[in-house]
Coordinates of C-alpha atoms in Angstrom, one line a residue:
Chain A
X481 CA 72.0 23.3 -59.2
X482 CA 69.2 20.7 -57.9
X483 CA 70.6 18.1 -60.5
X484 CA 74.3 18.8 -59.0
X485 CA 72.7 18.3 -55.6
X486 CA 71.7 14.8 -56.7
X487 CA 75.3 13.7 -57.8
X488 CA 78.7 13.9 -56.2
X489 CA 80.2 12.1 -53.3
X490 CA 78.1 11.6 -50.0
X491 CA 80.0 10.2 -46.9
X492 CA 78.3 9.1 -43.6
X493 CA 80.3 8.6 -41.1
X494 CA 78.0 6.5 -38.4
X495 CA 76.9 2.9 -39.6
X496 CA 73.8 2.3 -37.6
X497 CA 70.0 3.5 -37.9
X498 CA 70.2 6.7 -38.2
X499 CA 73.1 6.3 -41.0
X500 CA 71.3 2.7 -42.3
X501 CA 68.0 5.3 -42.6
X502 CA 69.8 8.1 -44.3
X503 CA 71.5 6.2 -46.6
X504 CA 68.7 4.3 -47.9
X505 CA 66.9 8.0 -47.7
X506 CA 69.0 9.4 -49.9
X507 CA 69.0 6.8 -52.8
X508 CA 65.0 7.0 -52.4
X509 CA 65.3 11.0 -53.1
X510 CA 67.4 10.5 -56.5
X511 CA 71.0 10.4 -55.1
X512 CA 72.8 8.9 -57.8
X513 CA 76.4 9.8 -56.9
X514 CA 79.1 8.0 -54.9
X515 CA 77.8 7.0 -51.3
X516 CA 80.4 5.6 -48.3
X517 CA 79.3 5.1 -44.8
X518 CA 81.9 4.8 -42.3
X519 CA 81.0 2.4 -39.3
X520 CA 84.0 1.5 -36.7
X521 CA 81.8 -1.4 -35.1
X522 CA 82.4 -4.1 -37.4
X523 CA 78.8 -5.0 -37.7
X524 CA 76.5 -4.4 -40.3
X525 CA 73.8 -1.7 -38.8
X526 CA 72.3 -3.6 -36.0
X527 CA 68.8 -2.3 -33.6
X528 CA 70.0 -2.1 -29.9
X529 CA 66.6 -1.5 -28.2
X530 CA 66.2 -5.7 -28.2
X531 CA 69.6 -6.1 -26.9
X532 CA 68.4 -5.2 -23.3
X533 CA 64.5 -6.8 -23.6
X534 CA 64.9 -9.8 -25.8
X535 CA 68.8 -10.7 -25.6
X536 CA 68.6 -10.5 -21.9
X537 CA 65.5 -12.6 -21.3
X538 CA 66.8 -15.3 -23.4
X539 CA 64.9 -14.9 -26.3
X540 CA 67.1 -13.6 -29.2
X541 CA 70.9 -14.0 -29.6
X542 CA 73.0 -10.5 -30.0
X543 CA 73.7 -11.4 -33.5
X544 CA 70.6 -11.6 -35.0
X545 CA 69.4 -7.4 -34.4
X546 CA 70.5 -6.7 -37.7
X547 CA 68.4 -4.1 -38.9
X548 CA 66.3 -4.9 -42.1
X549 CA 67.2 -2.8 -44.8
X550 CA 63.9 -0.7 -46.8
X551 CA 65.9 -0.2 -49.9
X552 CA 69.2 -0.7 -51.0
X553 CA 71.5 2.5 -50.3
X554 CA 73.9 1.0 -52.7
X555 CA 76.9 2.5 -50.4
X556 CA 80.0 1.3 -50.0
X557 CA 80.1 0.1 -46.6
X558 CA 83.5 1.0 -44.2
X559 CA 82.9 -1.5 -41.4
X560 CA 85.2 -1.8 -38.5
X561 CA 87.2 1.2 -39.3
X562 CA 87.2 4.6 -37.0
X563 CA 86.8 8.2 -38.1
X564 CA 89.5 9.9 -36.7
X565 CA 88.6 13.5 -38.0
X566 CA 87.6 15.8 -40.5
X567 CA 89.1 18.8 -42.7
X568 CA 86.6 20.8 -43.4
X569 CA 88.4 22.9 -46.1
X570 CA 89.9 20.1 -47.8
X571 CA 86.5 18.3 -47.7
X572 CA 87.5 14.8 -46.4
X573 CA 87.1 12.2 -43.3
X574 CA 90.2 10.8 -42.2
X575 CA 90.1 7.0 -41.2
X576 CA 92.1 5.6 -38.3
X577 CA 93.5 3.4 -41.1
X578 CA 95.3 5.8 -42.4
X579 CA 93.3 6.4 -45.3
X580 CA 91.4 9.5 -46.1
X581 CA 87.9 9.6 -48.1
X582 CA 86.7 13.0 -50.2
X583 CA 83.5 14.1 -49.5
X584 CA 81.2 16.8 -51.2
X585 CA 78.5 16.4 -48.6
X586 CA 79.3 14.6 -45.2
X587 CA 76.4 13.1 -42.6
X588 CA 77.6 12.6 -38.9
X589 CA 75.5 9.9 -37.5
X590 CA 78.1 8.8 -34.7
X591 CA 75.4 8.5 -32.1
X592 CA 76.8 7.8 -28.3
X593 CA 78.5 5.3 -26.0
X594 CA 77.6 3.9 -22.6
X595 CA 79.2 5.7 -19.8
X596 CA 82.3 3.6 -18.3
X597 CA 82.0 3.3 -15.1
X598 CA 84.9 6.2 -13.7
X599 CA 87.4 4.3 -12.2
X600 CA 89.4 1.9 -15.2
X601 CA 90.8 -0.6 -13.3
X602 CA 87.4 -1.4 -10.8
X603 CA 85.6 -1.2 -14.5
X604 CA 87.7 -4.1 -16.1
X605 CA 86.8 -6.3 -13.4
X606 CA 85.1 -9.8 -14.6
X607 CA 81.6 -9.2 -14.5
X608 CA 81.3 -5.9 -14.8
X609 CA 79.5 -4.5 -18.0
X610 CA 77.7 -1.7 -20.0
X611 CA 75.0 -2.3 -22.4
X612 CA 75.3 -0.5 -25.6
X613 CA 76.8 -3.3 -28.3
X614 CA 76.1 -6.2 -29.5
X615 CA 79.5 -7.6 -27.6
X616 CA 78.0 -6.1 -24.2
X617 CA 74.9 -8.0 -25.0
X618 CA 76.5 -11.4 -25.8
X619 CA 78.6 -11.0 -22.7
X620 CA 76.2 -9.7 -20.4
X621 CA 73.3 -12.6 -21.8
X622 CA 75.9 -15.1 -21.3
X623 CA 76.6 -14.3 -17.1
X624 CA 73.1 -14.1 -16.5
X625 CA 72.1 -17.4 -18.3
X626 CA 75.2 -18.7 -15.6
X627 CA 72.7 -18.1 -13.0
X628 CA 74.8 -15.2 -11.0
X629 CA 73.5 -15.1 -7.1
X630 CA 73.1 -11.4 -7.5
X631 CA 73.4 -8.7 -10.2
X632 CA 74.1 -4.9 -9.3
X633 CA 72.6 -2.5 -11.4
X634 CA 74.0 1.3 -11.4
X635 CA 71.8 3.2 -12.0
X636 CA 67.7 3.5 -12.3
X637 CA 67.4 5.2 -15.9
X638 CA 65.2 3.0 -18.7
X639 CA 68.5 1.0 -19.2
X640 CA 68.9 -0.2 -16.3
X641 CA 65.5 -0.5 -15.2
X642 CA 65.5 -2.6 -18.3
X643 CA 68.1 -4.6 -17.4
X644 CA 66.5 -5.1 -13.5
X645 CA 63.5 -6.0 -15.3
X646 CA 64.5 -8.9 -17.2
X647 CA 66.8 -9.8 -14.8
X648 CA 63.8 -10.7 -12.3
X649 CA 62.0 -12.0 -15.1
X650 CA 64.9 -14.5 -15.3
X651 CA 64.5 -15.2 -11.6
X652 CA 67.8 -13.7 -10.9
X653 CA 68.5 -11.5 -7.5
X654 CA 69.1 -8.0 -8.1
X655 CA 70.0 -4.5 -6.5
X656 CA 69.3 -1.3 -7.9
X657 CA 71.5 1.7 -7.0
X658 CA 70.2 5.6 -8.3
X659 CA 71.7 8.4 -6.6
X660 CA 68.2 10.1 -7.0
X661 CA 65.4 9.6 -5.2
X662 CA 63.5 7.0 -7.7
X663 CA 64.1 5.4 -10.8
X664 CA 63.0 7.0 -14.1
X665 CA 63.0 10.5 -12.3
X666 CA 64.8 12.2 -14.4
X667 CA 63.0 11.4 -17.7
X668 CA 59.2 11.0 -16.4
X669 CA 59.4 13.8 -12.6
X670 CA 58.5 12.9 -9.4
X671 CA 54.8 11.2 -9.7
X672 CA 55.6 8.9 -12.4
X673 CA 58.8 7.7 -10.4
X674 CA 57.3 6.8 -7.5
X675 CA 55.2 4.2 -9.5
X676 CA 58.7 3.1 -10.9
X677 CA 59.8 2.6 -7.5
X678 CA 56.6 0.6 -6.8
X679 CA 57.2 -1.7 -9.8
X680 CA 60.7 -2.3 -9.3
X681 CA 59.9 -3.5 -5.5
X682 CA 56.4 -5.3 -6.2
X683 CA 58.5 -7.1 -8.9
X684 CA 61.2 -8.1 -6.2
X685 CA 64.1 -5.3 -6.9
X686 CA 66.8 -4.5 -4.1
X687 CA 66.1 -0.9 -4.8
X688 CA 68.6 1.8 -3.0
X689 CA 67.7 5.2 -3.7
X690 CA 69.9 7.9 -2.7
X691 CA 72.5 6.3 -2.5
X692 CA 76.3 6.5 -5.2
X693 CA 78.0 3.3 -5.6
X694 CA 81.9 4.6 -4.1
X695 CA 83.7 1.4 -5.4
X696 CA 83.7 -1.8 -7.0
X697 CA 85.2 -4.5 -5.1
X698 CA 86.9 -7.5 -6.5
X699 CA 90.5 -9.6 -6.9
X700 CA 90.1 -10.0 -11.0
X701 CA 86.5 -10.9 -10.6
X702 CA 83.8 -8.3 -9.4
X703 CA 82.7 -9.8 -6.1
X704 CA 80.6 -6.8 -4.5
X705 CA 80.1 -2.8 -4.1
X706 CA 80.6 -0.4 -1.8
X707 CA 77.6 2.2 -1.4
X708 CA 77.7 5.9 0.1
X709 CA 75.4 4.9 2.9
X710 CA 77.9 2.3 4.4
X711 CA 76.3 -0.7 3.4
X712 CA 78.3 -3.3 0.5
X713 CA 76.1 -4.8 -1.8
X714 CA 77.2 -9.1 -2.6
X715 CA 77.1 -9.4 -6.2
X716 CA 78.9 -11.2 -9.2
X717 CA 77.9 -9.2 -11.7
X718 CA 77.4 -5.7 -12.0
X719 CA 75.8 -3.3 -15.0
X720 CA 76.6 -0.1 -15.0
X721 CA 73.8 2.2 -16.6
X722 CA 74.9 5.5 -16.5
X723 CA 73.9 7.0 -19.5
X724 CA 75.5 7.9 -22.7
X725 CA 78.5 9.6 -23.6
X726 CA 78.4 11.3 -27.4
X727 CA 81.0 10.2 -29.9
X728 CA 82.4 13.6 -30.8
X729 CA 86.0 13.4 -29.7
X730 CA 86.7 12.7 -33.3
X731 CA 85.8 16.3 -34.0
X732 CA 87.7 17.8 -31.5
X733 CA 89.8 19.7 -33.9
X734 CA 87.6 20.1 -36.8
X735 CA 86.3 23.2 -35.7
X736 CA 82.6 22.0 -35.3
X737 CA 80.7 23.0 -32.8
X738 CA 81.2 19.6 -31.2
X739 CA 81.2 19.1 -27.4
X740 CA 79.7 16.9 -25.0
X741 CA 76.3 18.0 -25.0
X742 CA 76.6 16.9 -28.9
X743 CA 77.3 18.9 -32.7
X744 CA 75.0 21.5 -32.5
X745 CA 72.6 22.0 -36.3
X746 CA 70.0 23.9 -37.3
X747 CA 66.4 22.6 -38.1
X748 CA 67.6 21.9 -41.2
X749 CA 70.4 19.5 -39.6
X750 CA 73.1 21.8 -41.0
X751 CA 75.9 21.5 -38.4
X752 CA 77.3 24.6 -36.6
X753 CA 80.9 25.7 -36.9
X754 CA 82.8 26.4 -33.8
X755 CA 81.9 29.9 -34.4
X756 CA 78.2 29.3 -34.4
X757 CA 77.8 30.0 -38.3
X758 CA 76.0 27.2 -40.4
X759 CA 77.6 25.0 -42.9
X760 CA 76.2 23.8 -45.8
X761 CA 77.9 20.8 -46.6
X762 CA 77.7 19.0 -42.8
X763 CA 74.7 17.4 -41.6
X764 CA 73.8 15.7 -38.5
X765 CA 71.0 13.2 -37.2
X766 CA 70.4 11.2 -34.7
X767 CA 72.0 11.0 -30.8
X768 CA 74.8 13.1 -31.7
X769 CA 72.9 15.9 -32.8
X770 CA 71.3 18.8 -30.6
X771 CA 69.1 20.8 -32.4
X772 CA 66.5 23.8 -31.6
X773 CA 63.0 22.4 -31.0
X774 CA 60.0 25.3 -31.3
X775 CA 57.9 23.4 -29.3
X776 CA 59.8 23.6 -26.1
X777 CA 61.1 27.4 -26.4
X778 CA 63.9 27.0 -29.3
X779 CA 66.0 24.9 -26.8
X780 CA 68.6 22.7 -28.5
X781 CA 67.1 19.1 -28.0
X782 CA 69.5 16.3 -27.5
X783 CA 67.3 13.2 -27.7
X784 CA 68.7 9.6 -27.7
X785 CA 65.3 8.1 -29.3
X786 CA 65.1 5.4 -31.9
X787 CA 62.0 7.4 -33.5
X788 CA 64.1 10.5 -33.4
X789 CA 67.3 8.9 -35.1
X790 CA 65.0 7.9 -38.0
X791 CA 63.1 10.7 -38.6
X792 CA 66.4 13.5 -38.0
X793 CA 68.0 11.3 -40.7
X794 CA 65.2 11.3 -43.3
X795 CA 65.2 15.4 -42.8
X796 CA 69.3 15.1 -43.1
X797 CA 69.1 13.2 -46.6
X798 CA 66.4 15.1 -47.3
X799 CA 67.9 18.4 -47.7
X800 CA 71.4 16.9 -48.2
X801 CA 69.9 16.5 -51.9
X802 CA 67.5 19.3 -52.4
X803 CA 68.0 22.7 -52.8
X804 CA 67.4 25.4 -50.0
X805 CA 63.7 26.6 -50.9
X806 CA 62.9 22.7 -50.7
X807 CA 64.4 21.8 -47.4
X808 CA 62.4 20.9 -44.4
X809 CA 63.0 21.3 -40.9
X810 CA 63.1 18.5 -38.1
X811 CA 60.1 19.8 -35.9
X812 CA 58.9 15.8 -35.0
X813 CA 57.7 15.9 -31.5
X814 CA 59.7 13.5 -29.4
X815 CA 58.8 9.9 -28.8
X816 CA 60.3 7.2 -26.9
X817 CA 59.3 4.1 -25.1
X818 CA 59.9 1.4 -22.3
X819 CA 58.5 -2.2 -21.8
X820 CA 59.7 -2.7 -18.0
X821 CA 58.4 -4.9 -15.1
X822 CA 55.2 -5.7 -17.5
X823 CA 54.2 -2.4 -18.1
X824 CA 54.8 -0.2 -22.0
X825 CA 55.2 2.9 -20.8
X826 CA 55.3 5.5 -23.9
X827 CA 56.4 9.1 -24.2
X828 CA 55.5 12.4 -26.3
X829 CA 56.9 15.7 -25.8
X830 CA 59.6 16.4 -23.2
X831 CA 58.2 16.0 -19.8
X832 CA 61.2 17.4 -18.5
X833 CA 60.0 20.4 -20.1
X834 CA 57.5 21.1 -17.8
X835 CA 55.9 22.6 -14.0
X836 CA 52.9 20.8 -13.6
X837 CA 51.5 17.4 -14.4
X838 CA 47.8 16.3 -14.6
X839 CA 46.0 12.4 -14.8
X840 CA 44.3 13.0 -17.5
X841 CA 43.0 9.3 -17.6
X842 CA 43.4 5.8 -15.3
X843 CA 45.4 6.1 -11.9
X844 CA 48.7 5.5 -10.7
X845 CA 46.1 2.4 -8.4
X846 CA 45.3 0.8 -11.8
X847 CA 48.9 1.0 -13.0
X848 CA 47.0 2.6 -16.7
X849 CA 47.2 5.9 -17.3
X850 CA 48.0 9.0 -18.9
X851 CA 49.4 11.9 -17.2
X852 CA 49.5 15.2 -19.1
X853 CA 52.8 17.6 -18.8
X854 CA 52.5 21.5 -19.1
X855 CA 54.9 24.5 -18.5
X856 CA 53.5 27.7 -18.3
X857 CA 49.7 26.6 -19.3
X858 CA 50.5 24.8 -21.8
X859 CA 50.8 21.1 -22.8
X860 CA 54.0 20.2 -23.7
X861 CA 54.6 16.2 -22.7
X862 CA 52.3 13.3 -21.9
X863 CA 53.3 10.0 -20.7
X864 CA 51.0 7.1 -21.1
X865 CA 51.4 3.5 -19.3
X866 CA 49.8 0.9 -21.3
X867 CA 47.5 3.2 -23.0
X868 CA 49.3 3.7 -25.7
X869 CA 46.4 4.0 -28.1
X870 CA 46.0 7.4 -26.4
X871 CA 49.2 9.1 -27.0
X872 CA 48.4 10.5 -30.7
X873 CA 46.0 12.6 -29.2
X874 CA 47.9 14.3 -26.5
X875 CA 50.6 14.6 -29.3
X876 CA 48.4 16.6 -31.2
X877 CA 48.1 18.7 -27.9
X878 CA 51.3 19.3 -28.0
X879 CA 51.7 20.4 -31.2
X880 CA 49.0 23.2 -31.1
X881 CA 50.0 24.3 -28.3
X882 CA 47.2 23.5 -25.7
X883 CA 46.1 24.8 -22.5
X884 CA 47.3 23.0 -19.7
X885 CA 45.3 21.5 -18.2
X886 CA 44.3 20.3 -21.2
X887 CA 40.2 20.3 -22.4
X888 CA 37.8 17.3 -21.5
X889 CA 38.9 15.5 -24.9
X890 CA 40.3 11.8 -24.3
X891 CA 40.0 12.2 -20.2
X892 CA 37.8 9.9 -18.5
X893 CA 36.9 12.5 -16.2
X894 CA 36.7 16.5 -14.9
X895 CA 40.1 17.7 -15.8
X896 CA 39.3 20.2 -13.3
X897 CA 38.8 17.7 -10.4
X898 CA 42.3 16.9 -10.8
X899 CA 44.8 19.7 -9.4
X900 CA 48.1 19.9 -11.0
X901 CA 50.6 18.9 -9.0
X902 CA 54.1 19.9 -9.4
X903 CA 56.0 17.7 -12.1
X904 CA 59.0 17.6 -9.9
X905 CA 61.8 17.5 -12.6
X906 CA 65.1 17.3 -10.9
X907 CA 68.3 18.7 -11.3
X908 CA 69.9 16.4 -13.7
X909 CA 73.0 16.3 -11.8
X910 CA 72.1 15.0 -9.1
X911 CA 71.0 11.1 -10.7
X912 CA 72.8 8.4 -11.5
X913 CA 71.4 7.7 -15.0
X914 CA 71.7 10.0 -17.5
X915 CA 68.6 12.0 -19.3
X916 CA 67.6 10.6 -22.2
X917 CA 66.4 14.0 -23.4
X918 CA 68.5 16.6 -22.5
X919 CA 67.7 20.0 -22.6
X920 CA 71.2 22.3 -22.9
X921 CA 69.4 25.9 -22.9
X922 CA 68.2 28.0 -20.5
X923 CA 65.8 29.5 -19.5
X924 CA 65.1 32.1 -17.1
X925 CA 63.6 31.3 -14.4
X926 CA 64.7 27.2 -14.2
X927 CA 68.0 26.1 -14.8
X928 CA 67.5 22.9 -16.9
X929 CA 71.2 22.6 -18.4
X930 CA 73.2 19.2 -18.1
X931 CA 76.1 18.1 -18.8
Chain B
X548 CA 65.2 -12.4 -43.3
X549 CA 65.3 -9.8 -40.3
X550 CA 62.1 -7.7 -38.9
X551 CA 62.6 -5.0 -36.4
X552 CA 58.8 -3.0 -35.4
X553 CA 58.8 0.3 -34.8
X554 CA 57.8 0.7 -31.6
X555 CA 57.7 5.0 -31.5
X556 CA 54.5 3.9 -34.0
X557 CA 53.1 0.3 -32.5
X558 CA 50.4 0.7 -30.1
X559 CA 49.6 -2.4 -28.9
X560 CA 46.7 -3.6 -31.8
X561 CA 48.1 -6.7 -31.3
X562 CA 47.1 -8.2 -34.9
X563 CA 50.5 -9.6 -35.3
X564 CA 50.6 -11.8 -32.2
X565 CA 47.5 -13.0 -33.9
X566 CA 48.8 -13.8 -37.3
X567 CA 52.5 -15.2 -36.4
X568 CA 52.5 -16.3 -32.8
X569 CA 55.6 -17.9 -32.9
X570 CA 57.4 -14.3 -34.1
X571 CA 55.4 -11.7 -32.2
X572 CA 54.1 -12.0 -28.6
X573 CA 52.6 -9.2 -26.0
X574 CA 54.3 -8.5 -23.0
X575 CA 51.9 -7.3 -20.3
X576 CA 49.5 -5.5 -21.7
X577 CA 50.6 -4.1 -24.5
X578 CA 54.7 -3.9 -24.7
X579 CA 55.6 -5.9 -28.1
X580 CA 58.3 -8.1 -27.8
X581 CA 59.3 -9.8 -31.6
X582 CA 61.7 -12.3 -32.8
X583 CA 64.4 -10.3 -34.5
X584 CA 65.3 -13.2 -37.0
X585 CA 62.8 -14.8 -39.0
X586 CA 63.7 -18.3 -40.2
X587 CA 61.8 -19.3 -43.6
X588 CA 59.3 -20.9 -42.7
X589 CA 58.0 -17.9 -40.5
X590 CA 58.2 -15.3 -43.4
X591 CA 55.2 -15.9 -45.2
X592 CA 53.2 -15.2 -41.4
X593 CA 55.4 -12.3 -40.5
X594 CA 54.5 -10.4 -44.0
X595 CA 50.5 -10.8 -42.8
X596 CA 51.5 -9.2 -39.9
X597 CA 53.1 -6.4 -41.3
X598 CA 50.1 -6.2 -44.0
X599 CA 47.6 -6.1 -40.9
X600 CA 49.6 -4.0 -38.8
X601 CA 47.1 -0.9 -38.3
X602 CA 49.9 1.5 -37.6
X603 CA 52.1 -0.4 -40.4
X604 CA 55.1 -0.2 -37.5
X605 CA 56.6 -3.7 -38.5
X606 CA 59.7 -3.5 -41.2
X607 CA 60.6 -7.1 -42.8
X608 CA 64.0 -7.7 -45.1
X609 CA 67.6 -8.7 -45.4
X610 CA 69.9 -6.8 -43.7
X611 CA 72.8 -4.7 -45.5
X612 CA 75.2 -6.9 -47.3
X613 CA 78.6 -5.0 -46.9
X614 CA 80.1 -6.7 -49.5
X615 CA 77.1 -6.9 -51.9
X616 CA 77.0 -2.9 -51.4

């Protein structure tokens, strides 16, 4: 049975890095049978994460993010074609050309979208943009190396305090809008957003808090915004950062358990039927997926990570091509970053997961430091800015399950003359930007589900 | 040839900014920005980097030729 697990026909239908990662994943566990990977951008798999540092300052062009390949998949790459759906019974993935490809095993890597803004018509505007593709990131590099007067930026997640960041760094003007009350507070809680906020203004930001952009003004060309609190923003050009949407329309009728919190899986990556029973033949990785994480109470993760892509695919090929006693489960503890305003802030855990935060080391004052996440006495996030050399340690807090506060270990100080103070997670409704990790349980006593 | 560093892994060593100035530089203290395409004449300095790196989080190749498979 393992050898017939090592032949056959593999499709994956997603063409960037988690479908680049399994691919090549799969050939480097002894896949020797017919592999298609399905990509309806008609780019080779590309990185995004420099399309809103290094595109937008200037210092790279969209079209050189290819990703560099470790091996070669030796797939049969289906660029610039659409999955349009699946049959699960007949075992194939129909293509929005008409065409329809058998599959014995099928990966979904179909990650997510940026959120349009709602209204079409004010979206389609000149000037107004998302950042998620390379074509954003031509477009969007190209009006700000026009020298706009002022770019709006909706919303205060990492992408758009990106985007603000090397906006200013360009010398351009630019306004901030975040419904909530700072940016980054719905990834990092209430301390670590106030030292956003600080960054954003030190650095020269417009930043409105509080405040929903009601409408996008222009006569072809966006020429300003209406906000809630009366005031109109003067700006001719305008990003709009929401968040992400997950590409799983294409599903609607496949009887997955697809919706817009993602395809749910196992640990294992085994995708969920509508009815909540496993397949065996359908894998998922990367942003699409939502899996159950042990860490943080067997809550199905949704993480829209670069490390996570990677690793969630590795698992997927992984036990696309073994049998069941030799499959692994996804139990990676999450990790993201951010290089904004000068500062590399770096994540481990879920520190949305959490009651209380400690400094564990530096200050909010020296703009270094670590701050340490728990829920329930026990660690379960840390965030570090520019001490990133430290984050491997509370990582391994997290993963044995730690006291919170956490011991003496890498702190630079009593633990104990710090007091917790509340980690002040809010509601994700209530922001502008979109979590970047979403948890869609529930638990008891703190309603933490989005979407 | 096309790099892309794996910043979930990089922690701001700094050895490659070192080695291939032209390809790697800091940002702040310790964010890592990188050239995403490395012309010829840089390749040779951008494999010392990712020899050095102490975290190994920098990735070096070609990207995927569709037609090549």
């Amino acid at each position: 049975m393992a050898d017939d697990l090592k032949s056959g026909r593999i499709v994956v239908v997603g063409a960037s890095l988690a479908g680049l990662r399994a691919a090549e994943k799969l050939r480097e566990e002894g896949f020797t049978g017919s592999l298609t990977v399905v990509g309806d951008e008609p780019h080779v798999p590309y990185d995004r994460p420099p399309l809103s540092k290094q595109v937008l300052l200037g210092q790279a062009t969209a079209d050189t993010t290819e990703l560099p390949v470790r091996r070669n998949a030796d797939a049969e790459w289906r660029l610039g074609v659409r999955a349009t759906g699946v049959d699960l019974t007949a075992k194939r993935v129909l293509l929005a050309d008409g065409e329809s490809l058998p599959y014995d095993r099928l990966l979904i890597t179909t990650g997510t979208r940026a959120r349009p803004w709602p209204n079409p018509e004010e979206a389609g505007l000149a000037g107004v943009f998302t950042l998620r593709t390379r074509e954003d990131a031509a477009g969007l590099s190209e009006r700000l190396s026009a020298g706009p007067e002022r770019v709006l930026v909706i919303g205060a997640g990492f992408t758009g305090s990106e985007i603000a960041s090397a906006c200013r760094e360009r010398g351009l003007e630019v306004t901030v809008a975040e419904r909530g009350p700072a940016p980054l507070v719905g990834a990092l809680g209430g301390t670590l957003s106030k030292l956003a906020a600080v960054m954003h203004r030190n650095h020269g930001v417009d930043l409105r808090t509080g405040v929903t952009v009601t409408a996008l003004n222009g006569n072809g060309a966006f020429t300003g915004a209406q906000l809630s609190d009366g005031s109109r923003v003067e700006a001719d050009v305008c990003v709009v950062a929401l968040g992400a949407v997950r590409n799983v329309e294409w599903l609607a009728d496949s009887g997955l358990a697809a919706d817009p919190r993602g395809i749910a899986c196992d640990a294992g990556c085994r995708a969920f039927n509508m009815y909540g029973i496993v397949t065996d033949d359908v894998f998922v990785a990367g942003d699409v997926s939502r899996f159950p994480h042990p860490l943080f109470g067997y809550q199905m993760l949704s993480l829209e990570h670069w490390g996570n892509a990677v690793e969630q695919a590795e698992v997927a090929a992984h036990n696309m091509v073994n049998p069941g006693p030799l499959r692994r489960p996804h139990l990676a503890v999450p990790v993201f970053w951010s290089t904004q305003f000068g500062l590399n802030i770096k994540s481990v855990g879920v520190p949305t997961y959490s009651d209380h935060l400690v400094i564990a080391q530096g200050s909010l004052e020296a703009r270094r430091l670590a701050m340490v996440y728990g829920f329930k006495g026990r660690v379960t996030a840390a965030v570090t800015v520019d001490m990133a050399k430290s984050l491997d340690y509370y990582r391994h807090l997290i993963e044995t399950g730690a006291p919170f506060p956490p011991p003496p270990g890498a702190a630079d100080r009593p633990i104990a003359a710090d007091v917790p103070v509340p980690s002040d997670v809010p509601d994700p409704s209530v922001l502008s930007h979109g979590p970047t990790v979403a948890l869609t349980g529930h638990l008891p006593d703190r309603r933490l589900t989005v979407v | 040839m096309r790099t892309v560093v794996d910043l979930t892994r990089c922690q701001g060593y700094a050895q490659c900014v070192f080695l291939a100035p032209e390809m790697f530089e800091l940002h702040g203290e310790e964010g890592l920005l990188y050239a995403t395409a490395v012309p010829d004449d840089q390749v040779e300095r951008v494999r010392q980097a990712a020899a050095a790196c102490p975290v190994q989080a920098i990735l070096l190749g070609e990207e995927v030729s569709p037609d090549g498979r």
